[in-house]
PDB file of C-alpha atoms and ligand atoms in Angstrom:
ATOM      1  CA  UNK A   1     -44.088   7.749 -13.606  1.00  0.00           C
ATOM      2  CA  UNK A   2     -44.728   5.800 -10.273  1.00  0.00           C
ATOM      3  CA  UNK A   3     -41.125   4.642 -10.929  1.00  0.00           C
ATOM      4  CA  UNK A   4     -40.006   8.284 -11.166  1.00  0.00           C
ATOM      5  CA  UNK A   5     -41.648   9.122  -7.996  1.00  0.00           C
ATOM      6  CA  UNK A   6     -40.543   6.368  -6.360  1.00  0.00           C
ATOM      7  CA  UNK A   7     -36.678   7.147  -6.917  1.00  0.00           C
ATOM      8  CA  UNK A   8     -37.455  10.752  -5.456  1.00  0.00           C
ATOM      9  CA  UNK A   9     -38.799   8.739  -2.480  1.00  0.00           C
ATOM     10  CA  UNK A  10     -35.628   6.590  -2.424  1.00  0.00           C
ATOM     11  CA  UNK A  11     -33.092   9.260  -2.646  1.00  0.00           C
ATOM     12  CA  UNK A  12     -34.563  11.909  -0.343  1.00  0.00           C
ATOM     13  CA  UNK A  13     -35.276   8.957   2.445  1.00  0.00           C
ATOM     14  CA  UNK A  14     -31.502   8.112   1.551  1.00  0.00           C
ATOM     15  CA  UNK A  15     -30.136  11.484   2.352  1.00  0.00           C
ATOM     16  CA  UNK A  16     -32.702  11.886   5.660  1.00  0.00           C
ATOM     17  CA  UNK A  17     -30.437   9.417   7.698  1.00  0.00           C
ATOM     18  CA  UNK A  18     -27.527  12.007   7.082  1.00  0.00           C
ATOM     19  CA  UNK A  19     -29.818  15.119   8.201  1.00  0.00           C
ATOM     20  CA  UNK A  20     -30.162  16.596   4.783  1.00  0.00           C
ATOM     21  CA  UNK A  21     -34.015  17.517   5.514  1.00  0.00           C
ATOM     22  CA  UNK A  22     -32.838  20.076   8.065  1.00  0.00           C
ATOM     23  CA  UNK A  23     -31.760  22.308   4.814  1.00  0.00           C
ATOM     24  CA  UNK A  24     -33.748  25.311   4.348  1.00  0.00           C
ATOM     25  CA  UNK A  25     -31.647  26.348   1.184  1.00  0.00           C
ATOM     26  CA  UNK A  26     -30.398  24.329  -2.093  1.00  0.00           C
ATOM     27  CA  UNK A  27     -27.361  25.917  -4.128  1.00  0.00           C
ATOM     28  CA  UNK A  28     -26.392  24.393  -7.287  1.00  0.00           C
ATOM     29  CA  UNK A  29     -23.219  25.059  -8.196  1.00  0.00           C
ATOM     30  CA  UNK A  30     -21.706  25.879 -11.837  1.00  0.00           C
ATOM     31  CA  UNK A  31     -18.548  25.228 -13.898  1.00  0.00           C
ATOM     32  CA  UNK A  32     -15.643  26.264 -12.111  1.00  0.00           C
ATOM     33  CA  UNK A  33     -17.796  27.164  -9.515  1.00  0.00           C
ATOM     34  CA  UNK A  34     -17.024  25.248  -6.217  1.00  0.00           C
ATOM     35  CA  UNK A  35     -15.959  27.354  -3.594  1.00  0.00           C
ATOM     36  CA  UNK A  36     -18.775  27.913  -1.980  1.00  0.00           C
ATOM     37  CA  UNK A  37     -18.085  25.053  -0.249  1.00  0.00           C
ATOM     38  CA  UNK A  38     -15.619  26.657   1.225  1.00  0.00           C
ATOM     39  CA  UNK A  39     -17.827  28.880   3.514  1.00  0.00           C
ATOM     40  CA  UNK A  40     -19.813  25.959   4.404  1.00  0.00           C
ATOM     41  CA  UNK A  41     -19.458  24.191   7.649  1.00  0.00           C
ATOM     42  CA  UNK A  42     -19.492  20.864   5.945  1.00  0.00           C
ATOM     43  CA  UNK A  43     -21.217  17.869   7.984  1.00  0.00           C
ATOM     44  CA  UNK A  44     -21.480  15.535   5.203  1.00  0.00           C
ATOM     45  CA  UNK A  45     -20.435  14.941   1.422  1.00  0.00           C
ATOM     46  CA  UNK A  46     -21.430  12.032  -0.850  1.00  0.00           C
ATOM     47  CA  UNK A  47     -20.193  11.380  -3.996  1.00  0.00           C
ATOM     48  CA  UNK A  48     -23.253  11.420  -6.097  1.00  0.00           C
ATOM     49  CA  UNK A  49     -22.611   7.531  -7.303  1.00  0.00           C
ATOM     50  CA  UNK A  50     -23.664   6.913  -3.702  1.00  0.00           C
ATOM     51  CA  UNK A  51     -27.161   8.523  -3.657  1.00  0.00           C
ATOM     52  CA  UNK A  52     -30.176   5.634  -4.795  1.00  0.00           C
ATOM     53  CA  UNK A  53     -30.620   7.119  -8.660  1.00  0.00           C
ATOM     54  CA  UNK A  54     -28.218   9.901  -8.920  1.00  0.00           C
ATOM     55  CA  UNK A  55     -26.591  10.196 -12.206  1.00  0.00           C
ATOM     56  CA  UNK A  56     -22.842  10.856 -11.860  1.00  0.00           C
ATOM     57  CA  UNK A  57     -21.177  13.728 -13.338  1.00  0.00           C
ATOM     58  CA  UNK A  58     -19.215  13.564 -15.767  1.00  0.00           C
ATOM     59  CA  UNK A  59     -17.039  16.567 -15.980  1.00  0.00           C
ATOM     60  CA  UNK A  60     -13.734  16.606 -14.443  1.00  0.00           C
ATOM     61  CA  UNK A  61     -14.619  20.252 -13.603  1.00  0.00           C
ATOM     62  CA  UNK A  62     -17.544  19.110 -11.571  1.00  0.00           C
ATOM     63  CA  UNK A  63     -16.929  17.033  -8.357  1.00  0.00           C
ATOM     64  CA  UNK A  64     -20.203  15.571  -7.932  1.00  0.00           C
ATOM     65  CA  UNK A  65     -20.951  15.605  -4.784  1.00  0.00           C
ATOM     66  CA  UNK A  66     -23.892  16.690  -2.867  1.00  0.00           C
ATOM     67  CA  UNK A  67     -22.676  18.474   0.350  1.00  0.00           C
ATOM     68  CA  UNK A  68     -25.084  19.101   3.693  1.00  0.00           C
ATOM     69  CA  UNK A  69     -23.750  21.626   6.066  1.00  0.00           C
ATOM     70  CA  UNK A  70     -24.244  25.021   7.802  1.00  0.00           C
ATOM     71  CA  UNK A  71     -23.592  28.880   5.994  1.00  0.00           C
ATOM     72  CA  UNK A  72     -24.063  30.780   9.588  1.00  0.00           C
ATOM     73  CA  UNK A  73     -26.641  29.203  11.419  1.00  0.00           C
ATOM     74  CA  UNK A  74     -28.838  28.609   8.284  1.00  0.00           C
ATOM     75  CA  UNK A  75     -28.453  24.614   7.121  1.00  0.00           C
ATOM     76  CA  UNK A  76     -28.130  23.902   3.617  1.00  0.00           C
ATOM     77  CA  UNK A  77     -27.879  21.683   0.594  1.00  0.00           C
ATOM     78  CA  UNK A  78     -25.532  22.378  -2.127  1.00  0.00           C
ATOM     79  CA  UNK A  79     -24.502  20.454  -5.566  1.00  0.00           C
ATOM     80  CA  UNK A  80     -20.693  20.682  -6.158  1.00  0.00           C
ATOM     81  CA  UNK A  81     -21.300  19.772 -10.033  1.00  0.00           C
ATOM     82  CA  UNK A  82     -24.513  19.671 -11.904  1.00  0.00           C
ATOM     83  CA  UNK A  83     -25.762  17.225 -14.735  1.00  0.00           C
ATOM     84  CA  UNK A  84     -25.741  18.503 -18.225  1.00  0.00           C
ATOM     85  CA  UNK A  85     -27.611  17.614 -21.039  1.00  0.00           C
ATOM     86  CA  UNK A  86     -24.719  17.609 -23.047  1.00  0.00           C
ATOM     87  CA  UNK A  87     -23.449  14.314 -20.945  1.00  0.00           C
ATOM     88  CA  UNK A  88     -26.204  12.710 -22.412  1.00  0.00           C
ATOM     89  CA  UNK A  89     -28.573  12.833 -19.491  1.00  0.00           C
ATOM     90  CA  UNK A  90     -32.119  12.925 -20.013  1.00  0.00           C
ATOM     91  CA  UNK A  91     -34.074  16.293 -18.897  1.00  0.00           C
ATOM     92  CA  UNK A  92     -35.767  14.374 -16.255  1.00  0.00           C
ATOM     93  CA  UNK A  93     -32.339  13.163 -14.792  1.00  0.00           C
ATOM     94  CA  UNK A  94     -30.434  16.489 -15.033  1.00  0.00           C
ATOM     95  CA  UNK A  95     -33.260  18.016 -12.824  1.00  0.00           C
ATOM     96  CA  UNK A  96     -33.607  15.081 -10.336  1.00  0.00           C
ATOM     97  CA  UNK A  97     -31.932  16.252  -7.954  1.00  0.00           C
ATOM     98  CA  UNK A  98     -33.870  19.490  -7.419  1.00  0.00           C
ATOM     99  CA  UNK A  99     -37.395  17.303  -7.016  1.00  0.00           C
ATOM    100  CA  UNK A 100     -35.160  15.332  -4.251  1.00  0.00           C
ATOM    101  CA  UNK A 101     -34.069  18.444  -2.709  1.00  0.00           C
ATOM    102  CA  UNK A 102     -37.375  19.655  -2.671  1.00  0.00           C
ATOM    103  CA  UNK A 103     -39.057  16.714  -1.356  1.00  0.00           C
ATOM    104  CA  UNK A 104     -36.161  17.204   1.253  1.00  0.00           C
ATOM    105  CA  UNK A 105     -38.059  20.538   2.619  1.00  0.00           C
ATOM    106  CA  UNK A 106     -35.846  22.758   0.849  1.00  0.00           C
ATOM    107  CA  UNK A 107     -37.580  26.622   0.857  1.00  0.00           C
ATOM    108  CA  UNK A 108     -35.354  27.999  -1.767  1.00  0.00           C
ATOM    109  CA  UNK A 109     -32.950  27.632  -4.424  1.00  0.00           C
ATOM    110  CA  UNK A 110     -29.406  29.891  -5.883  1.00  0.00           C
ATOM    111  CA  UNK A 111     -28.000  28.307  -8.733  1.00  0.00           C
ATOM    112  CA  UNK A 112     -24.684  29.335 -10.526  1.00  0.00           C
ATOM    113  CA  UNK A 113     -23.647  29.325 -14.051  1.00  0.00           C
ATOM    114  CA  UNK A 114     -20.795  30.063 -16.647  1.00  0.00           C
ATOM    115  CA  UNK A 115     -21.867  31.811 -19.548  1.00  0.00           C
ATOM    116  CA  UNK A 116     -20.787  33.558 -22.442  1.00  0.00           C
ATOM    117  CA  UNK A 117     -21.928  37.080 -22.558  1.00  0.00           C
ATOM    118  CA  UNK A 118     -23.314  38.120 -25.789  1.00  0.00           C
ATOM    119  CA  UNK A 119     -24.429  41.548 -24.676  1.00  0.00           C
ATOM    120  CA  UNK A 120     -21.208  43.726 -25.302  1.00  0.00           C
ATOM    121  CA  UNK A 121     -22.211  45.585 -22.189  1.00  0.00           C
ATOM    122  CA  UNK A 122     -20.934  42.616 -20.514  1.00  0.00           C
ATOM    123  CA  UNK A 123     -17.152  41.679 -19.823  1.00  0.00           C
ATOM    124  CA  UNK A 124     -14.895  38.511 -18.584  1.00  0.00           C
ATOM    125  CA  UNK A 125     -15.647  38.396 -15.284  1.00  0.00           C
ATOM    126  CA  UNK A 126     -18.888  39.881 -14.991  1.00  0.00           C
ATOM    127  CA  UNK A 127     -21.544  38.528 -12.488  1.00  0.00           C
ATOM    128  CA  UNK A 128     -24.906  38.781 -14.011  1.00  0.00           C
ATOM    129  CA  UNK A 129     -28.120  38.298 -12.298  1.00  0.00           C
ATOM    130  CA  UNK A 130     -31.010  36.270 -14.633  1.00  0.00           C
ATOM    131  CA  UNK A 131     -33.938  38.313 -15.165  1.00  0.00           C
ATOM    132  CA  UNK A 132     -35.858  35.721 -17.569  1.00  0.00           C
ATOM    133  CA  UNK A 133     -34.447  32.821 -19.919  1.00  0.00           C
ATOM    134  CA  UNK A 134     -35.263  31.740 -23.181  1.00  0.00           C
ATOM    135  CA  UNK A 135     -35.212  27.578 -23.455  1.00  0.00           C
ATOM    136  CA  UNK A 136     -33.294  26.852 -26.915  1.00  0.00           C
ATOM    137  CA  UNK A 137     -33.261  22.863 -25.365  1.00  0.00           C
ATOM    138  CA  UNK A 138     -34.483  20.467 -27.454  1.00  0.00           C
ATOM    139  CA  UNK A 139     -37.474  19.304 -24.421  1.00  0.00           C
ATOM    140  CA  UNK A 140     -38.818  20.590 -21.706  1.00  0.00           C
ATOM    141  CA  UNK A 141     -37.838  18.811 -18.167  1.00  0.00           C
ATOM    142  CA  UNK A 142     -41.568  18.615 -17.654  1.00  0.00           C
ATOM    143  CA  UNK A 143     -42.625  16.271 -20.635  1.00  0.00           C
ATOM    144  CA  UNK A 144     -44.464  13.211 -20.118  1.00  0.00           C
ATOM    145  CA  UNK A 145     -44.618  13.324 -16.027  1.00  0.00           C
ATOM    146  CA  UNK A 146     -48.328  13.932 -15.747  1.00  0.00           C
ATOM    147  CA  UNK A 147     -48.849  13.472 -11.967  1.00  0.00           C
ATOM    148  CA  UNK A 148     -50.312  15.732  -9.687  1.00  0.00           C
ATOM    149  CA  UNK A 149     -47.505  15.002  -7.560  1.00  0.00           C
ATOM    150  CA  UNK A 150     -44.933  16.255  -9.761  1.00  0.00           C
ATOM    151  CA  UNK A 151     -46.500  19.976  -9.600  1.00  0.00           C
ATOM    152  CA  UNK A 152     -49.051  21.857 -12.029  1.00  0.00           C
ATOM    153  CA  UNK A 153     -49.217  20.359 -15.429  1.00  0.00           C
ATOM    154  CA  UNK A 154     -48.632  23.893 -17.268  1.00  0.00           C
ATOM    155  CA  UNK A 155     -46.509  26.002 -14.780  1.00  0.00           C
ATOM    156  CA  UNK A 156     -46.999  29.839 -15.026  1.00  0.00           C
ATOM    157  CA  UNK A 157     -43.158  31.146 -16.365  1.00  0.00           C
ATOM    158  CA  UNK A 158     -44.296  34.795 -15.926  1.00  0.00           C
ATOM    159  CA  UNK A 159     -41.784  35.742 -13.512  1.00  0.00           C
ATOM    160  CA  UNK A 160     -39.250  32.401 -13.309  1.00  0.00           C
ATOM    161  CA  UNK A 161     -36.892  34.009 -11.447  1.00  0.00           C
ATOM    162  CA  UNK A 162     -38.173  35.350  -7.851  1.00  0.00           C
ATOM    163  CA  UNK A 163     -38.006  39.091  -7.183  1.00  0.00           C
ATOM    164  CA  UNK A 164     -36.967  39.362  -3.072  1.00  0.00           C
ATOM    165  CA  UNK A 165     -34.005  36.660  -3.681  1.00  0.00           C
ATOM    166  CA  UNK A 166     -32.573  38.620  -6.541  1.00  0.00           C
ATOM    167  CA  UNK A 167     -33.003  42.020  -4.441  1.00  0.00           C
ATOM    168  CA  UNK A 168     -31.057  40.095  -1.890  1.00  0.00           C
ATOM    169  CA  UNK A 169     -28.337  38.921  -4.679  1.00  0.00           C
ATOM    170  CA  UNK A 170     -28.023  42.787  -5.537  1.00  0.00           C
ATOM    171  CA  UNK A 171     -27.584  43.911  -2.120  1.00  0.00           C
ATOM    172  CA  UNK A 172     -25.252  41.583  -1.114  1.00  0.00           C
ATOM    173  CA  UNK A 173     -23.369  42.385  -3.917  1.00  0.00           C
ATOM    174  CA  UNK A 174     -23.682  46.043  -3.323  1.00  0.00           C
ATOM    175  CA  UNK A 175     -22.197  45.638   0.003  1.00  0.00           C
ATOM    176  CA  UNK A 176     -19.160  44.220  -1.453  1.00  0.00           C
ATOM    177  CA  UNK A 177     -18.620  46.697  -3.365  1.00  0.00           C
ATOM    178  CA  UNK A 178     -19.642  44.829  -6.844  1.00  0.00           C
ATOM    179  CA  UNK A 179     -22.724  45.925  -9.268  1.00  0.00           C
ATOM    180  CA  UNK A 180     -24.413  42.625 -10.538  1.00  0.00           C
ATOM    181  CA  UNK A 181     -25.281  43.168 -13.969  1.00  0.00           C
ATOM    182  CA  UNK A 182     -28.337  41.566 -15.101  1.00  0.00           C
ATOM    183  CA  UNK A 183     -29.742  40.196 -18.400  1.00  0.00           C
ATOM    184  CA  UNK A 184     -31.796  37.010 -20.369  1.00  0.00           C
ATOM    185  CA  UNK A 185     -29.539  33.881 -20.313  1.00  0.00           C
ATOM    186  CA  UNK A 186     -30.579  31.353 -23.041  1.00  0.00           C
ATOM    187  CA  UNK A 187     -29.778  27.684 -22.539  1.00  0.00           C
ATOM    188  CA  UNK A 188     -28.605  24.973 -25.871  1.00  0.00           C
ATOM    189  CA  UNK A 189     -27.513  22.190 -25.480  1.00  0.00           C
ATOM    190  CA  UNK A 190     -23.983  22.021 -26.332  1.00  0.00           C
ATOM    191  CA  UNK A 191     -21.081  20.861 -25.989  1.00  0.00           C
ATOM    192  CA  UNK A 192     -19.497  22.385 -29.047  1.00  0.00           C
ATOM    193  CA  UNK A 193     -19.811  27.091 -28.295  1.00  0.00           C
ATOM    194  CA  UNK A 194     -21.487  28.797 -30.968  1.00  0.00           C
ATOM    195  CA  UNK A 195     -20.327  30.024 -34.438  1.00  0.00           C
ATOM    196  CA  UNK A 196     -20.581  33.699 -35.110  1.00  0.00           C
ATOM    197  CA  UNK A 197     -23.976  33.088 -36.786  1.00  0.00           C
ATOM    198  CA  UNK A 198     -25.654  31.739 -33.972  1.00  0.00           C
ATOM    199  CA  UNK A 199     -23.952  33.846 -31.321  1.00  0.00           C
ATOM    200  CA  UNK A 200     -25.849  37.048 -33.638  1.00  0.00           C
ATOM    201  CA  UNK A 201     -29.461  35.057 -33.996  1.00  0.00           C
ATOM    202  CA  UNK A 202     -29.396  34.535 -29.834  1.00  0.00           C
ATOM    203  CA  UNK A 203     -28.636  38.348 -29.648  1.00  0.00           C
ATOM    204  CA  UNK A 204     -30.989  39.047 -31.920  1.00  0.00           C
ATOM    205  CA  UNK A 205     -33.983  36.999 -29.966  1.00  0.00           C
ATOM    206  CA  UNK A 206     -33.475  38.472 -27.050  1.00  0.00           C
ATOM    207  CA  UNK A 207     -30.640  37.164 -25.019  1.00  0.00           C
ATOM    208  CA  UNK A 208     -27.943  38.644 -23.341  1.00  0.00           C
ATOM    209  CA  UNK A 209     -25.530  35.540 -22.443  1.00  0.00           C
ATOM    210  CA  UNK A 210     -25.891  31.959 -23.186  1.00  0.00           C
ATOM    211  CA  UNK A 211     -24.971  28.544 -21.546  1.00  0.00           C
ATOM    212  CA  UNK A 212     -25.532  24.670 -21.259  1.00  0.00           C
ATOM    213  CA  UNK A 213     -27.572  24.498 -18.229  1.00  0.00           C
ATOM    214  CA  UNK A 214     -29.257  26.236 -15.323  1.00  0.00           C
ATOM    215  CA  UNK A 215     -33.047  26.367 -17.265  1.00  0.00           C
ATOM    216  CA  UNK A 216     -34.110  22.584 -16.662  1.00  0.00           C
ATOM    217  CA  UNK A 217     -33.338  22.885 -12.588  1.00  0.00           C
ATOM    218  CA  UNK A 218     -35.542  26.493 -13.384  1.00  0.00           C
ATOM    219  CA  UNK A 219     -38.519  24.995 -15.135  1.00  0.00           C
ATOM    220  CA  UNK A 220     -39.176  22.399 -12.312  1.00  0.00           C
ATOM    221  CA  UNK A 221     -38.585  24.794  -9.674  1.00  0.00           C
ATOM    222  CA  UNK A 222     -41.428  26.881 -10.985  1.00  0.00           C
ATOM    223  CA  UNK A 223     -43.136  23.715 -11.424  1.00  0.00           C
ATOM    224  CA  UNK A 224     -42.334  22.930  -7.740  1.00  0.00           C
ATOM    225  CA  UNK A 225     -43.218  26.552  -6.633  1.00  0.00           C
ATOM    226  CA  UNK A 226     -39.471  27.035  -5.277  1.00  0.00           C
ATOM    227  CA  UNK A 227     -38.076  30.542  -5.471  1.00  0.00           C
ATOM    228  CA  UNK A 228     -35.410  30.360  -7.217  1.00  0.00           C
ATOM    229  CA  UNK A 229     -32.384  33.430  -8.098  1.00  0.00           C
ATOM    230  CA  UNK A 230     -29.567  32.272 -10.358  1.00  0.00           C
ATOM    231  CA  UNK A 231     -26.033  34.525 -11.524  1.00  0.00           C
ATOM    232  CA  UNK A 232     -24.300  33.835 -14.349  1.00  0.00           C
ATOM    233  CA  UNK A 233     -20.355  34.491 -14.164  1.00  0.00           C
ATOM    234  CA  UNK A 234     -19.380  35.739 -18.027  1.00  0.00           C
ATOM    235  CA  UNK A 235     -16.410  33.758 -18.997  1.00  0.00           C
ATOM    236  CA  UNK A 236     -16.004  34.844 -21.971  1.00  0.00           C
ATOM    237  CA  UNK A 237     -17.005  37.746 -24.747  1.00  0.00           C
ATOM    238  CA  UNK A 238     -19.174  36.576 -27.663  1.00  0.00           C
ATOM    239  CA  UNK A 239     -19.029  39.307 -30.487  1.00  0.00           C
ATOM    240  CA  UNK A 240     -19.752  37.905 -34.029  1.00  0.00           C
ATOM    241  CA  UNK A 241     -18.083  40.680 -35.567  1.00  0.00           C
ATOM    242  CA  UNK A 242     -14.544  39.655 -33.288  1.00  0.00           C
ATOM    243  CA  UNK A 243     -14.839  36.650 -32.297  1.00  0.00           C
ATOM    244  CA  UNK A 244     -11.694  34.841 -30.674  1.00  0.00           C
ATOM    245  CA  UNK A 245     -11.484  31.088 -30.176  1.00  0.00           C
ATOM    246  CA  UNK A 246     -11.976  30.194 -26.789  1.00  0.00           C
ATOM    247  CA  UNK A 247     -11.315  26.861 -24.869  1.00  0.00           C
ATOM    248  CA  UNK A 248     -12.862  25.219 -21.995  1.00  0.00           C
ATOM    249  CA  UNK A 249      -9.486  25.501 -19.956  1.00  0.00           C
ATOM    250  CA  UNK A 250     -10.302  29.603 -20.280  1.00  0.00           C
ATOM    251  CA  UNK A 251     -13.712  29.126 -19.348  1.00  0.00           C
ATOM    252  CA  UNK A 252     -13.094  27.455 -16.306  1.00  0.00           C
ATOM    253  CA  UNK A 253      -9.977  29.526 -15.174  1.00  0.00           C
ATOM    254  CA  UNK A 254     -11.974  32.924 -15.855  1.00  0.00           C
ATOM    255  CA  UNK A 255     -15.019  31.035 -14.110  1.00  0.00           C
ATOM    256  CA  UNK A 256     -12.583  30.261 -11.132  1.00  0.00           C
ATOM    257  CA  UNK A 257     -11.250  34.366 -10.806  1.00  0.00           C
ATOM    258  CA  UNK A 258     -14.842  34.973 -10.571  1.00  0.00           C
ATOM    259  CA  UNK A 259     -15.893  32.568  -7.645  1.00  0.00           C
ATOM    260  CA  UNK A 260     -14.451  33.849  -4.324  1.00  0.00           C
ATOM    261  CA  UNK A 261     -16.760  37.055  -5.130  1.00  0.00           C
ATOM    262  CA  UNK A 262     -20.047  34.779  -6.591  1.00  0.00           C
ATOM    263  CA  UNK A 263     -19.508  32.766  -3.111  1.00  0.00           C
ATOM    264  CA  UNK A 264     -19.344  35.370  -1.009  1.00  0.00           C
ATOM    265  CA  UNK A 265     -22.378  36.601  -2.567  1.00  0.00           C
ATOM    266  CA  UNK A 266     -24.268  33.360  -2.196  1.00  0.00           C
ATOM    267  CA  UNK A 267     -22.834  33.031   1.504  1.00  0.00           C
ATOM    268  CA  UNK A 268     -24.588  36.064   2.678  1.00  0.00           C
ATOM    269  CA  UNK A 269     -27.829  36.331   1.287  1.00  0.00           C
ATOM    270  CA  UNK A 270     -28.253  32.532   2.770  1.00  0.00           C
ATOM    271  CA  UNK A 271     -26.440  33.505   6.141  1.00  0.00           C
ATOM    272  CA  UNK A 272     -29.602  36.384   6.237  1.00  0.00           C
ATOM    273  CA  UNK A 273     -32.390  33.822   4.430  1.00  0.00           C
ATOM    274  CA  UNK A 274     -32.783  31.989   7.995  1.00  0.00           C
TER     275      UNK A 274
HETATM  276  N1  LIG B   1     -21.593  29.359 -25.102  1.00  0.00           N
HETATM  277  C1  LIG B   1     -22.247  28.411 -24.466  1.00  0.00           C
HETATM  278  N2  LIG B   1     -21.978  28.086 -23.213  1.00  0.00           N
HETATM  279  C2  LIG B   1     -21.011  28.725 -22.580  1.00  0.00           C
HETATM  280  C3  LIG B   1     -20.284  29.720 -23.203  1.00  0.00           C
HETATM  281  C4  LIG B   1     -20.586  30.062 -24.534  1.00  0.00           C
HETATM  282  O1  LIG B   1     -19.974  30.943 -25.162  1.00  0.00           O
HETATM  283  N3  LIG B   1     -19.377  30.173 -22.302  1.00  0.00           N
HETATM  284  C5  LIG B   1     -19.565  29.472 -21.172  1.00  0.00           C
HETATM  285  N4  LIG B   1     -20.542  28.591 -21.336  1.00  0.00           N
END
């Protein structure tokens, strides 16, 4: 646990020398979801093999890198490609990064996601605002770090997802003309989708789109008392009763439609978070 700490220690003293500290807000970036980065006045990006104790990503989709720059005036952190637990991370390792950020000074935290909407409501394309989550993953990101300075040992999830950032999501999606939908996203572990079977049970409990991610970096912001708002972009429509194979490569190319509008999104409500 000491250890743990200790590489926290190591990576955010890392990424001080490069000014990452300044940040005020950390955005995590999802599958085909990179071009935020575009709207960023980029100062620095390092690979994430270069950071003391960052795993490195391995998804060609992802980049891995962790990027400090400016949206507006406002200085920020963001992770081009997150860990999964899928790559065979462990939970403490996929959310790493978010305890460095944090110890970093970071205020608040967007996150992005693909999902596949289950909800038939929801279409290809869709932006959908998370209102709660349901954790199908096999642990929790929390277990076995029993430190005070790792954050309450049994963090409230009564409201995971904070209520003025999301009003901000909405309005800044309002303004551009696009209605964020919102609904329960429910995180397993992947990386095979669902079958038809399990794509009706995770309707059935309570959840309107599902993914691989997203709920680990969640549970230890709570645990780190970070607001955090998170929009998944639905990449692809999961009825049981029709259900048409789908491959990454469609994922990722719907995923990529979707961004330009996700990042503008983003963009704003950080250019106004200052
Ligand atoms: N299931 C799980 N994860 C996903 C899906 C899906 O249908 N689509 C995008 N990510």
């Amino acid at each position: 646990m000491q250890a743990f700490l200790q590489q926290i220690n190591d990576a955010a003293a890392y990424l001080r020398q490069f000014n990452y500290h300044h940040a005020t807000a950390g955005i995590v970036l999802g599958t085909g979801l990179g071009q935020l980065v575009q709207q960023v006045q980029v100062e620095k990006s390092i690979p994430y093999h270069e950071i003391p104790h960052f795993p490195e990503s391995t998804v060609e989709s992802h980049k891995g890198q962790l990027i400090y720059g400016h949206i507006g005036q406002v200085p920020v952190i963001a992770m081009q490609g997150r860990f999964h637990y899928y790559e065979g991370y462990t939970m403490q390792q996929i959310t790493f990064p978010i305890r460095v950020m944090k110890a970093l000074g970071i205020r608040y935290l967007l996150l992005s996601n693909a999902a596949g909407g289950m909800n038939p409501a929801f279409q290809k394309g869709d932006l959908v605002l998370l209102t709660d989550h349901i954790n199908l993953q096999p642990e929790s990101p929390l277990r076995g770090l029993n430190a005070p300075a790792f954050g309450p040992r049994f963090p409230d999830m009564s409201r995971p997802y904070d209520k003025h950032l999301g009003q901000l999501l909405e309005q800044a999606a309002l303004a551009k003309g696009c209605a964020l939908k919102k609904g329960v996203y429910v995180a397993v572990t992947g990386p095979n989708l669902e079958t038809r079977a399990e794509y009706r049970f995770l309707r059935m409990i309570g959840a309107d789109m599902v993914g691989m991610s997203t709920v680990p970096e969640v549970i230890v912001a709570n645990q780190l008392q970070l607001p955090c708002a998170a929009i998944s972009v639905i990449t692809d429509e999961c009825d049981p009763d029709n259900l048409q194979p789908v491959a990454i490569e469609e994922i990722i190319a719907v995923a990529n439609k979707a961004d330009e509008k996700l990042s503008g999104i983003f963009a704003d409500v950080v250019a106004k978070m200052k």
